[in-house]
Short mmCIF file of C-alpha atoms and ligand atoms in Angstrom, two decimals:
data_model
loop_
_atom_site.label_atom_id
_atom_site.label_comp_id
_atom_site.label_asym_id
_atom_site.label_seq_id
_atom_site.Cartn_x
_atom_site.Cartn_y
_atom_site.Cartn_z
CA MET A 8 -69.39 -39.12 142.50
CA GLU A 9 -69.32 -41.04 139.23
CA GLN A 10 -66.01 -41.53 137.44
CA TYR A 11 -64.72 -43.46 134.46
CA ALA A 12 -62.14 -46.12 135.24
CA ILE A 13 -60.10 -46.86 132.14
CA ASN A 14 -57.37 -49.33 131.31
CA GLY A 15 -55.77 -48.02 128.12
CA GLY A 16 -53.36 -49.20 125.51
CA ASN A 17 -55.64 -51.20 123.19
CA PRO A 18 -56.64 -50.12 119.70
CA LEU A 19 -60.38 -49.47 119.43
CA VAL A 20 -61.90 -51.55 116.67
CA GLY A 21 -65.45 -51.94 115.38
CA GLU A 22 -68.58 -50.02 114.48
CA VAL A 23 -70.41 -47.32 116.42
CA GLU A 24 -73.88 -45.84 115.82
CA ILE A 25 -73.95 -42.07 116.07
CA GLY A 26 -76.98 -40.45 117.71
CA GLY A 27 -78.87 -37.25 116.99
CA ALA A 28 -76.98 -33.96 117.24
CA LYS A 29 -77.19 -32.36 120.69
CA ASN A 30 -76.63 -28.87 119.31
CA ALA A 31 -79.47 -29.33 116.81
CA ALA A 32 -81.79 -31.00 119.32
CA LEU A 33 -81.59 -28.11 121.80
CA PRO A 34 -82.92 -25.35 119.51
CA ILE A 35 -85.36 -27.75 117.84
CA LEU A 36 -86.89 -28.67 121.20
CA ALA A 37 -87.15 -24.99 122.16
CA ALA A 38 -88.68 -24.16 118.75
CA SER A 39 -91.32 -26.85 119.21
CA LEU A 40 -92.89 -24.43 121.72
CA MET A 41 -93.70 -22.08 118.83
CA THR A 42 -96.86 -23.86 117.72
CA ASP A 43 -100.05 -24.82 119.57
CA GLU A 44 -100.17 -28.02 117.54
CA THR A 45 -98.38 -31.25 118.41
CA VAL A 46 -94.79 -31.77 117.33
CA LEU A 47 -92.99 -35.12 117.15
CA VAL A 48 -89.19 -34.99 117.41
CA GLU A 49 -87.25 -38.15 116.59
CA ASN A 50 -83.58 -39.14 116.77
CA MET A 51 -83.24 -36.98 119.87
CA PRO A 52 -80.07 -37.71 121.87
CA ASP A 53 -80.80 -38.86 125.41
CA VAL A 54 -78.20 -36.65 127.10
CA ARG A 55 -78.23 -34.44 130.15
CA ASP A 56 -78.65 -31.11 128.30
CA THR A 57 -81.69 -32.24 126.28
CA ASN A 58 -83.29 -33.73 129.39
CA ILE A 59 -82.81 -30.48 131.33
CA LEU A 60 -84.39 -28.55 128.47
CA LEU A 61 -87.39 -30.91 128.27
CA LYS A 62 -87.93 -30.59 132.02
CA ALA A 63 -87.85 -26.80 131.77
CA MET A 64 -90.39 -26.96 128.92
CA ALA A 65 -92.72 -29.10 131.05
CA GLY A 66 -92.15 -26.61 133.89
CA ILE A 67 -93.73 -23.75 131.93
CA GLY A 68 -96.72 -25.84 130.89
CA ALA A 69 -95.74 -27.73 127.73
CA HIS A 70 -97.02 -31.29 127.51
CA VAL A 71 -93.89 -33.40 127.00
CA GLU A 72 -94.47 -37.08 126.27
CA ARG A 73 -91.47 -39.33 125.87
CA LEU A 74 -92.50 -42.06 123.39
CA ASP A 75 -89.18 -43.85 123.69
CA ARG A 76 -85.61 -42.94 124.52
CA HIS A 77 -85.15 -40.93 121.31
CA SER A 78 -88.65 -39.72 120.44
CA VAL A 79 -90.67 -37.06 122.16
CA ARG A 80 -94.08 -35.57 121.49
CA ILE A 81 -94.54 -31.96 122.54
CA ASN A 82 -97.66 -29.86 122.76
CA ALA A 83 -97.25 -26.27 123.89
CA SER A 84 -100.84 -25.06 123.65
CA LEU A 85 -101.14 -24.68 127.42
CA ILE A 86 -97.98 -22.72 128.21
CA HIS A 87 -98.79 -20.72 131.35
CA ASP A 88 -95.47 -19.11 132.16
CA LEU A 89 -93.06 -17.09 130.04
CA THR A 90 -90.33 -17.17 132.68
CA VAL A 91 -87.77 -19.96 132.53
CA GLU A 92 -85.57 -20.28 135.58
CA GLY A 93 -84.07 -22.81 137.96
CA ASP A 94 -80.65 -24.11 138.86
CA SER A 95 -80.34 -26.80 136.21
CA VAL A 96 -81.53 -24.58 133.36
CA LYS A 97 -79.03 -21.92 134.46
CA LYS A 98 -76.23 -24.41 133.91
CA ILE A 99 -76.93 -25.01 130.24
CA ARG A 100 -76.07 -22.57 127.50
CA ALA A 101 -79.03 -23.53 125.38
CA SER A 102 -81.50 -22.11 127.90
CA TYR A 103 -81.16 -18.89 125.88
CA TYR A 104 -83.05 -20.56 123.03
CA PHE A 105 -86.22 -20.07 125.11
CA LEU A 106 -85.73 -16.35 124.52
CA GLY A 107 -85.97 -16.55 120.73
CA ALA A 108 -88.72 -19.17 120.77
CA LEU A 109 -90.99 -17.53 123.38
CA LEU A 110 -90.34 -14.00 122.15
CA GLY A 111 -91.22 -15.13 118.63
CA LYS A 112 -94.47 -16.79 119.69
CA TYR A 113 -95.65 -14.80 122.74
CA LYS A 114 -93.68 -11.56 122.21
CA LYS A 115 -92.26 -11.88 125.70
CA ALA A 116 -89.75 -14.10 127.49
CA THR A 117 -87.71 -13.99 130.69
CA VAL A 118 -84.89 -16.48 131.00
CA VAL A 119 -82.18 -17.04 133.55
CA LEU A 120 -78.86 -15.88 132.07
CA PRO A 121 -77.17 -18.91 130.56
CA GLY A 122 -74.17 -20.82 131.85
CA GLY A 123 -72.71 -23.75 129.93
CA CYS A 124 -69.16 -25.04 129.61
CA ASP A 125 -66.49 -22.76 131.02
CA ILE A 126 -64.57 -22.36 127.78
CA GLY A 127 -64.20 -18.59 127.67
CA CYS A 128 -66.24 -15.41 127.52
CA ARG A 129 -69.61 -16.29 126.08
CA ALA A 130 -71.18 -12.95 125.22
CA ILE A 131 -74.80 -12.63 124.07
CA ASP A 132 -74.58 -9.10 122.65
CA GLN A 133 -75.36 -10.34 119.13
CA HIS A 134 -78.54 -12.08 120.31
CA ILE A 135 -79.62 -8.85 122.00
CA LYS A 136 -78.74 -6.78 118.95
CA GLY A 137 -80.91 -9.07 116.81
CA PHE A 138 -83.90 -8.98 119.16
CA LYS A 139 -83.68 -5.20 119.35
CA ALA A 140 -83.51 -4.90 115.57
CA LEU A 141 -86.79 -6.85 115.44
CA GLY A 142 -88.37 -4.26 117.75
CA ALA A 143 -87.93 -5.87 121.17
CA THR A 144 -86.71 -4.18 124.31
CA VAL A 145 -84.20 -6.23 126.24
CA SER A 146 -83.31 -5.82 129.90
CA ILE A 147 -81.15 -7.72 132.36
CA ALA A 148 -81.90 -7.72 136.08
CA HIS A 149 -81.19 -10.12 138.96
CA GLY A 150 -79.53 -12.67 136.69
CA MET A 151 -82.51 -12.83 134.34
CA ILE A 152 -82.83 -11.50 130.81
CA THR A 153 -86.18 -10.27 129.51
CA ALA A 154 -87.05 -9.56 125.89
CA GLU A 155 -90.45 -8.18 124.97
CA ALA A 156 -92.18 -6.35 122.14
CA PRO A 157 -95.71 -5.21 121.33
CA LYS A 158 -95.00 -6.77 117.95
CA LEU A 159 -91.92 -7.98 116.09
CA VAL A 160 -91.10 -6.47 112.71
CA GLY A 161 -88.63 -7.96 110.22
CA SER A 162 -85.28 -6.26 109.88
CA HIS A 163 -81.81 -6.41 108.33
CA ILE A 164 -79.27 -7.71 110.83
CA TYR A 165 -75.53 -7.97 110.27
CA LEU A 166 -73.82 -10.12 112.90
CA ASP A 167 -70.48 -8.67 114.04
CA VAL A 168 -69.24 -12.17 114.89
CA VAL A 169 -70.31 -15.46 113.39
CA SER A 170 -72.43 -16.86 116.20
CA VAL A 171 -74.35 -20.13 116.15
CA GLY A 172 -76.51 -19.13 119.11
CA ALA A 173 -77.33 -15.63 117.82
CA THR A 174 -78.16 -16.91 114.32
CA ILE A 175 -80.51 -19.51 115.79
CA ASN A 176 -82.16 -17.16 118.28
CA ILE A 177 -82.77 -14.42 115.71
CA MET A 178 -84.10 -16.97 113.23
CA MET A 179 -86.63 -18.24 115.79
CA ALA A 180 -87.77 -14.75 116.76
CA ALA A 181 -88.07 -13.68 113.11
CA VAL A 182 -90.19 -16.53 111.74
CA LEU A 183 -93.37 -15.12 113.29
CA ALA A 184 -92.42 -11.43 112.87
CA ASP A 185 -94.19 -9.12 110.42
CA GLY A 186 -92.33 -8.87 107.12
CA ARG A 187 -88.87 -9.91 106.04
CA THR A 188 -85.69 -10.42 108.02
CA THR A 189 -82.19 -10.85 106.63
CA ILE A 190 -79.38 -12.20 108.79
CA GLU A 191 -75.97 -11.47 107.29
CA ASN A 192 -72.72 -13.08 108.40
CA ALA A 193 -74.88 -15.92 109.73
CA ALA A 194 -73.44 -19.16 111.13
CA LYS A 195 -73.52 -22.05 108.63
CA GLU A 196 -73.24 -25.03 111.01
CA PRO A 197 -75.29 -28.13 110.16
CA HIS A 198 -77.42 -27.57 113.26
CA VAL A 199 -78.38 -24.08 112.02
CA VAL A 200 -79.61 -25.72 108.81
CA ASP A 201 -81.39 -28.44 110.76
CA LEU A 202 -83.32 -25.89 112.81
CA ALA A 203 -84.26 -24.00 109.63
CA ASN A 204 -85.51 -27.25 108.07
CA PHE A 205 -87.49 -28.02 111.23
CA LEU A 206 -89.10 -24.57 111.29
CA ASN A 207 -89.85 -24.77 107.56
CA SER A 208 -91.53 -28.14 108.16
CA MET A 209 -93.80 -26.23 110.60
CA GLY A 210 -94.70 -23.70 107.91
CA ALA A 211 -91.94 -21.11 108.37
CA ASN A 212 -90.39 -19.47 105.32
CA ILE A 213 -86.59 -19.52 105.77
CA LYS A 214 -84.20 -19.49 102.84
CA GLY A 215 -80.42 -19.59 102.67
CA ALA A 216 -79.65 -21.50 105.89
CA GLY A 217 -76.20 -23.03 105.40
CA THR A 218 -74.96 -19.89 103.62
CA ASP A 219 -73.95 -16.67 105.33
CA VAL A 220 -77.14 -14.86 104.34
CA ILE A 221 -80.40 -16.18 105.76
CA ARG A 222 -83.66 -14.67 104.55
CA ILE A 223 -86.84 -15.11 106.53
CA ARG A 224 -90.31 -14.09 105.49
CA GLY A 225 -92.53 -13.92 108.57
CA VAL A 226 -95.61 -16.14 108.66
CA GLU A 227 -98.68 -15.87 110.85
CA ARG A 228 -98.50 -19.20 112.57
CA LEU A 229 -96.60 -22.47 112.70
CA HIS A 230 -98.22 -25.89 112.60
CA ARG A 231 -97.65 -29.51 113.58
CA THR A 232 -94.71 -31.49 112.28
CA GLU A 233 -92.80 -34.74 112.60
CA TYR A 234 -89.06 -34.34 112.34
CA ALA A 235 -85.89 -36.42 112.79
CA ILE A 236 -82.76 -34.64 114.02
CA ILE A 237 -79.52 -34.91 112.01
CA PRO A 238 -76.64 -37.10 113.26
CA ASP A 239 -74.16 -35.55 115.67
CA GLN A 240 -71.11 -34.31 113.79
CA ILE A 241 -69.09 -33.87 116.98
CA GLU A 242 -69.94 -37.27 118.48
CA ALA A 243 -68.88 -38.83 115.17
CA GLY A 244 -65.67 -36.79 115.04
CA THR A 245 -64.84 -37.79 118.62
CA PHE A 246 -64.96 -41.50 117.71
CA MET A 247 -62.95 -40.82 114.54
CA PHE A 248 -60.16 -39.30 116.61
CA ALA A 249 -60.50 -42.16 119.11
CA ALA A 250 -59.60 -44.47 116.22
CA ALA A 251 -56.58 -42.33 115.35
CA ALA A 252 -55.27 -41.88 118.90
CA THR A 253 -55.57 -45.58 119.80
CA ARG A 254 -54.24 -46.69 116.39
CA GLY A 255 -57.52 -48.46 115.81
CA ASP A 256 -60.10 -49.00 113.09
CA ILE A 257 -63.56 -47.53 113.72
CA THR A 258 -66.55 -47.16 111.42
CA VAL A 259 -68.89 -44.39 112.52
CA LYS A 260 -72.36 -45.24 111.23
CA ASN A 261 -75.47 -43.12 110.66
CA VAL A 262 -73.52 -39.96 109.82
CA ILE A 263 -73.57 -37.34 107.06
CA PRO A 264 -69.98 -37.60 105.69
CA LYS A 265 -70.22 -34.06 104.24
CA HIS A 266 -70.53 -32.66 107.77
CA LEU A 267 -67.29 -34.44 108.70
CA GLU A 268 -65.15 -33.15 105.84
CA SER A 269 -62.84 -30.89 107.86
CA ILE A 270 -62.31 -33.71 110.37
CA SER A 271 -61.69 -36.36 107.68
CA ALA A 272 -59.26 -34.02 105.90
CA LYS A 273 -57.10 -33.56 109.02
CA LEU A 274 -57.12 -37.28 109.77
CA THR A 275 -56.01 -38.03 106.22
CA GLU A 276 -53.33 -35.35 106.44
CA ILE A 277 -51.76 -36.93 109.55
CA GLY A 278 -51.73 -40.39 107.96
CA CYS A 279 -55.02 -42.12 108.72
CA GLU A 280 -56.97 -43.88 106.05
CA VAL A 281 -60.48 -42.42 105.84
CA ARG A 282 -63.08 -44.28 103.78
CA GLU A 283 -66.47 -42.67 103.20
CA SER A 284 -69.66 -44.39 102.15
CA ASP A 285 -73.22 -43.03 101.95
CA ASP A 286 -73.88 -42.77 105.66
CA ALA A 287 -70.71 -44.07 107.30
CA VAL A 288 -67.05 -43.15 107.62
CA ARG A 289 -64.30 -45.63 108.48
CA VAL A 290 -61.06 -44.43 110.03
CA VAL A 291 -58.08 -46.80 110.00
CA ALA A 292 -54.90 -45.77 111.78
CA SER A 293 -52.46 -48.52 110.91
CA LYS A 294 -49.40 -46.36 110.13
CA PRO A 295 -47.46 -43.99 112.42
CA LEU A 296 -49.17 -40.59 112.50
CA GLY A 297 -47.60 -37.26 111.53
CA HIS A 298 -47.91 -33.66 112.64
CA THR A 299 -50.07 -30.82 111.33
CA HIS A 300 -51.24 -27.26 111.95
CA VAL A 301 -54.91 -26.65 112.65
CA LYS A 302 -56.98 -23.57 113.47
CA THR A 303 -60.56 -23.75 114.71
CA LEU A 304 -63.04 -21.80 112.62
CA PRO A 305 -66.80 -21.54 112.12
CA TYR A 306 -68.27 -24.22 109.81
CA PRO A 307 -67.08 -25.42 107.31
CA GLY A 308 -63.78 -24.86 109.12
CA PHE A 309 -62.39 -27.21 111.73
CA PRO A 310 -64.83 -27.14 114.70
CA THR A 311 -63.79 -25.72 118.06
CA ASP A 312 -65.77 -28.62 119.57
CA MET A 313 -63.16 -31.00 118.07
CA GLN A 314 -60.08 -29.03 119.17
CA PRO A 315 -59.25 -31.05 122.32
CA GLN A 316 -59.77 -34.36 120.49
CA ILE A 317 -57.32 -33.47 117.68
CA ALA A 318 -54.80 -32.10 120.21
CA VAL A 319 -54.87 -35.36 122.18
CA THR A 320 -54.18 -37.25 118.94
CA LEU A 321 -51.42 -34.89 117.79
CA GLY A 322 -49.78 -35.32 121.21
CA LEU A 323 -49.13 -38.91 120.13
CA SER A 324 -48.07 -38.07 116.54
CA LYS A 325 -44.54 -37.59 115.28
CA GLY A 326 -43.15 -34.04 115.14
CA THR A 327 -44.35 -30.61 116.17
CA SER A 328 -48.00 -29.66 115.70
CA ILE A 329 -49.65 -26.29 116.23
CA VAL A 330 -53.27 -25.97 117.32
CA THR A 331 -54.83 -22.49 117.28
CA GLU A 332 -58.15 -21.87 118.99
CA SER A 333 -59.93 -18.90 117.42
CA ILE A 334 -63.46 -19.22 118.82
CA PHE A 335 -63.20 -19.57 122.62
CA GLU A 336 -60.17 -18.26 124.52
CA ASN A 337 -60.35 -20.70 127.42
CA ARG A 338 -60.41 -24.01 125.63
CA PHE A 339 -56.99 -25.37 126.61
CA ARG A 340 -57.84 -26.17 130.22
CA TYR A 341 -57.35 -29.88 129.55
CA VAL A 342 -53.68 -29.39 128.65
CA ASP A 343 -52.45 -29.52 132.27
CA GLU A 344 -54.22 -32.86 132.70
CA LEU A 345 -52.71 -34.19 129.49
CA ILE A 346 -49.24 -33.12 130.59
CA ARG A 347 -49.79 -35.24 133.71
CA MET A 348 -50.24 -38.18 131.35
CA GLY A 349 -46.91 -37.45 129.67
CA ALA A 350 -47.86 -35.07 126.84
CA SER A 351 -45.45 -32.35 125.80
CA ILE A 352 -47.57 -29.26 125.13
CA LYS A 353 -46.94 -25.57 125.65
CA VAL A 354 -49.82 -23.11 125.47
CA GLU A 355 -49.10 -19.55 124.41
CA GLY A 356 -52.25 -17.45 124.31
CA THR A 357 -54.61 -19.09 121.86
CA THR A 358 -52.01 -21.49 120.47
CA ALA A 359 -50.85 -24.88 121.70
CA ILE A 360 -47.46 -26.10 120.53
CA ILE A 361 -47.42 -29.86 120.70
CA GLU A 362 -44.30 -32.04 120.54
CA GLY A 363 -45.49 -35.57 119.83
CA VAL A 364 -44.51 -38.22 122.40
CA SER A 365 -44.49 -41.97 121.84
CA ARG A 366 -46.97 -42.77 124.64
CA TYR A 367 -49.17 -41.39 127.38
CA THR A 368 -49.36 -43.05 130.78
CA GLY A 369 -52.54 -43.48 132.85
CA ALA A 370 -53.29 -40.92 135.59
CA SER A 371 -56.13 -39.50 137.69
CA ILE A 372 -57.56 -36.63 135.70
CA ASN A 373 -60.49 -34.20 135.75
CA ALA A 374 -62.81 -33.46 132.85
CA PRO A 375 -62.80 -29.64 132.69
CA ASP A 376 -65.71 -29.41 130.22
CA LEU A 377 -67.73 -31.53 127.79
CA ARG A 378 -65.43 -31.87 124.75
CA ALA A 379 -62.18 -31.68 126.72
CA GLY A 380 -63.58 -34.41 128.97
CA ALA A 381 -64.26 -36.67 125.99
CA ALA A 382 -60.78 -35.94 124.63
CA LEU A 383 -59.19 -36.90 127.95
CA VAL A 384 -61.10 -40.19 127.87
CA ILE A 385 -59.54 -40.81 124.44
CA ALA A 386 -56.12 -39.97 125.88
CA ALA A 387 -56.73 -42.45 128.71
CA LEU A 388 -57.79 -45.14 126.22
CA ALA A 389 -54.57 -44.60 124.30
CA ALA A 390 -52.43 -44.46 127.46
CA GLU A 391 -50.57 -47.31 129.07
CA GLY A 392 -52.21 -48.40 132.33
CA ILE A 393 -55.10 -47.22 134.41
CA SER A 394 -56.68 -43.78 134.45
CA VAL A 395 -59.55 -42.43 136.49
CA VAL A 396 -61.53 -39.58 134.93
CA ASP A 397 -63.47 -37.35 137.34
CA ASP A 398 -66.32 -34.90 136.69
CA ILE A 399 -67.83 -37.09 133.99
CA ARG A 400 -71.13 -35.25 134.42
CA TYR A 401 -69.72 -32.78 131.89
CA ILE A 402 -69.20 -35.56 129.35
CA GLU A 403 -72.73 -36.85 129.95
CA ARG A 404 -74.11 -33.45 128.96
CA GLY A 405 -73.43 -34.29 125.35
CA TYR A 406 -72.49 -37.95 124.83
CA GLU A 407 -75.12 -40.67 125.17
CA ASP A 408 -73.83 -43.96 126.62
CA PHE A 409 -70.26 -42.85 125.92
CA HIS A 410 -68.60 -45.63 127.94
CA LEU A 411 -70.99 -48.30 126.61
CA LYS A 412 -70.26 -47.33 123.00
CA LEU A 413 -66.52 -47.40 123.79
CA GLN A 414 -66.86 -50.81 125.45
CA LYS A 415 -68.38 -52.17 122.23
CA LEU A 416 -65.23 -51.01 120.43
CA GLY A 417 -63.12 -53.06 122.82
CA ALA A 418 -62.31 -50.35 125.36
CA GLN A 419 -61.73 -51.34 128.96
CA ILE A 420 -63.83 -48.61 130.57
CA ASP A 421 -66.38 -48.73 133.38
CA LYS A 422 -68.43 -46.14 135.15
CA VAL A 423 -67.62 -46.45 138.88
CA GLU A 424 -69.16 -44.75 141.87
CA SER A 425 -66.98 -45.76 144.79
CA GLU A 426 -63.48 -46.85 145.73
CA ARG A 427 -64.88 -50.39 145.99
CA GLU A 428 -66.13 -50.34 142.41
CA LEU A 429 -62.77 -48.97 141.27
CA GLN A 430 -60.98 -51.87 143.01
CA LYS A 431 -63.40 -54.29 141.34
CA PHE A 432 -62.51 -52.76 137.95
CA LYS A 433 -58.80 -53.17 138.69
CA LEU A 434 -59.31 -56.81 139.67
CA LYS A 435 -61.39 -57.46 136.54
CA ILE A 436 -58.68 -56.21 134.20
CA SER A 437 -55.72 -57.80 135.98
C1 EPZ B 24 -72.45 -23.14 120.18
O1 EPZ B 24 -72.20 -22.26 121.28
C2 EPZ B 24 -72.36 -24.53 120.72
N1 EPZ B 24 -73.34 -24.70 121.80
C3 EPZ B 24 -70.95 -24.81 121.24
O2 EPZ B 24 -70.89 -26.17 121.58
C4 EPZ B 24 -69.94 -24.53 120.14
O3 EPZ B 24 -68.64 -24.62 120.67
C5 EPZ B 24 -70.14 -23.13 119.56
O4 EPZ B 24 -71.51 -22.95 119.14
C6 EPZ B 24 -69.25 -22.84 118.36
O5 EPZ B 24 -69.50 -23.77 117.35
C7 EPZ B 24 -74.59 -25.00 121.50
O6 EPZ B 24 -74.96 -25.19 120.36
C8 EPZ B 24 -75.51 -25.18 122.65
P1 EPZ B 24 -71.28 -18.98 119.36
P2 EPZ B 24 -72.58 -20.74 121.17
O7 EPZ B 24 -72.35 -18.01 119.68
O8 EPZ B 24 -73.80 -20.59 120.35
C9 EPZ B 24 -68.77 -14.98 120.32
C10 EPZ B 24 -70.41 -28.04 122.90
O9 EPZ B 24 -69.34 -28.50 123.33
N2 EPZ B 24 -70.08 -14.35 120.55
O10 EPZ B 24 -71.18 -19.50 117.98
O11 EPZ B 24 -72.57 -20.19 122.55
C11 EPZ B 24 -68.44 -16.00 121.38
O12 EPZ B 24 -67.85 -15.40 122.52
C12 EPZ B 24 -70.66 -26.54 122.95
O13 EPZ B 24 -71.33 -28.73 122.44
C13 EPZ B 24 -70.14 -12.98 120.77
O14 EPZ B 24 -69.12 -12.28 120.83
O15 EPZ B 24 -71.31 -20.20 120.38
C14 EPZ B 24 -67.50 -16.92 120.64
O16 EPZ B 24 -66.21 -16.38 120.63
C15 EPZ B 24 -69.58 -25.81 123.68
N3 EPZ B 24 -71.37 -12.41 120.98
C16 EPZ B 24 -68.03 -16.89 119.20
O17 EPZ B 24 -68.83 -15.72 119.11
C17 EPZ B 24 -72.53 -13.14 120.93
O18 EPZ B 24 -73.60 -12.56 121.11
C18 EPZ B 24 -68.86 -18.09 118.79
O19 EPZ B 24 -69.89 -18.32 119.74
C19 EPZ B 24 -72.45 -14.51 120.69
C20 EPZ B 24 -71.20 -15.10 120.49
#
C-alpha cells in the first residue's frame, strides 16, 4: 500500500501552480453528456475522482478522448446505457451528477447510490425534492436510485439546506426542461458558478449563479463548447495553510484571489502576511501566529473543505482557538491522529477547542478522508522528525501530484510502497 514518508520541520518556500478545481470538474464532465455534439474540457485536474468519472462515462457509451493530462474531448452522441454502476463509481460522491445530467437529457437515469468521504450524514433529499418538483418520479431499490419523467417541466424550488450537490443537480436537470425554473436558497460556491458558465457556453439560459436565487429558462438542446475549468480554491487554500503551519513563504499561482478571501482573511487575522496580485496569492508566515475562532459555512463563508487545514495550523499557534464545523458532523476524525503528534485538542460535538502547542512530533498516522489527509500531511511537514501517512489514496482523490508539488517547495516527502522504500527514504534524509 502506498504511503507518504515525510521528514518535517522545514519551512516550505517557493511557488506552486494550482490546477483545475476538482469540484467544478466533476459536474462539468457529467454535464458534457448533455449534448450530442463534441465538448472540449481544459484545465481538468488529473485526480482519482475525475478519472473514475471519465471511465464511468466511457462505460455508458460516451467517446472520451484524453488529449493530454488536463484536456479531454467528450462526445456523448452514442450513449447506450442510462444506468451507471460499478464499485469505483459507488465510492465517489459525484456519481450522483449523472442523475441530473442524464435525467435532463434522456429523462431517465439510474445511478448507484453515492459514497464519498466519510465526513458525516450525506443526505440527498434535496436533490430528490428538486427532481420531483420538475416532474420526475424517483425510486430507490437495491442500492440504486432511479429518476425518470415523461417530460420535465420548470418549477419553483426552495432548498431547505444550502446544498452544492442539490443546486448543481437541479440546475442540470432544469436546463432542458420546459419553461422556467427558480432555485432559491441555492449554493453560491465558485464551482456552482463554473458549471452554470459551462452550461451557458453550451446554449443553456441560466442567470443568477453565484447568488442565492438561480433562474433557468429551459432550452431545447445544448451544443458543442470548449471550456477551461476554474482553479481549485481548496488546493490553493491547502498550500496557503501549509505556508502558515511550516512558517514558510509560498506563492500560490494561477488562482482567483476573490475565491480565497475567507481563507486569506483568517491567515491575516492569525498573523500571516497575505499579498494578492491578479492571479496569485503569497502567504508569508515570518512572525509567531495567534489564535482565532472560525466556523465553517457555505460560500462565501469559511469552507468546510479547509477546516482540517486551519485546525492543524491553529494547533501550532499561540493561545486557545475554537473551530466549529457546521456543514458535516463527522469532520473531526483527524483529531485523534493529530493528538498522537502532540496537538492539544478537545472535540465537543461540532466544536474543537485547540490549545496551541509549540511543536508537533512525527508519527505514523492514517488519512481518514481527503481534506483531513492533506491537513495531516501539513502537520507532518511542520512536525519534528519522520512521519508516515497511510491511506493516501484518499488524498489522491483530490490533489494532483501533491507530494511532487510539496517537494518543489522544499518538503522532504516521498511516496513509498514498501518497508524497503521507507528505509531508503530514512537513509536519504539522514
Ligand atoms: C460538496 O459536497 C463537495 N463535494 C464537498 O467536497 C464539500 O465539502 C461540500 O460540497 C460542501 O461545500 C463535491 O463537490 C463532489 P452539500 P456535497 O450537498 O454536494 C446537507 C471534498 O473534500 N444536505 O453542499 O455532498 C448535507 O448533509 C468534498 O472535496 C442535505 O441535508 O455537499 C450537508 O450537511 C468533501 N440534503 C450540507 O447539506 C441534501 O439533499 C451540505 O452538503 C444535500 C445536502
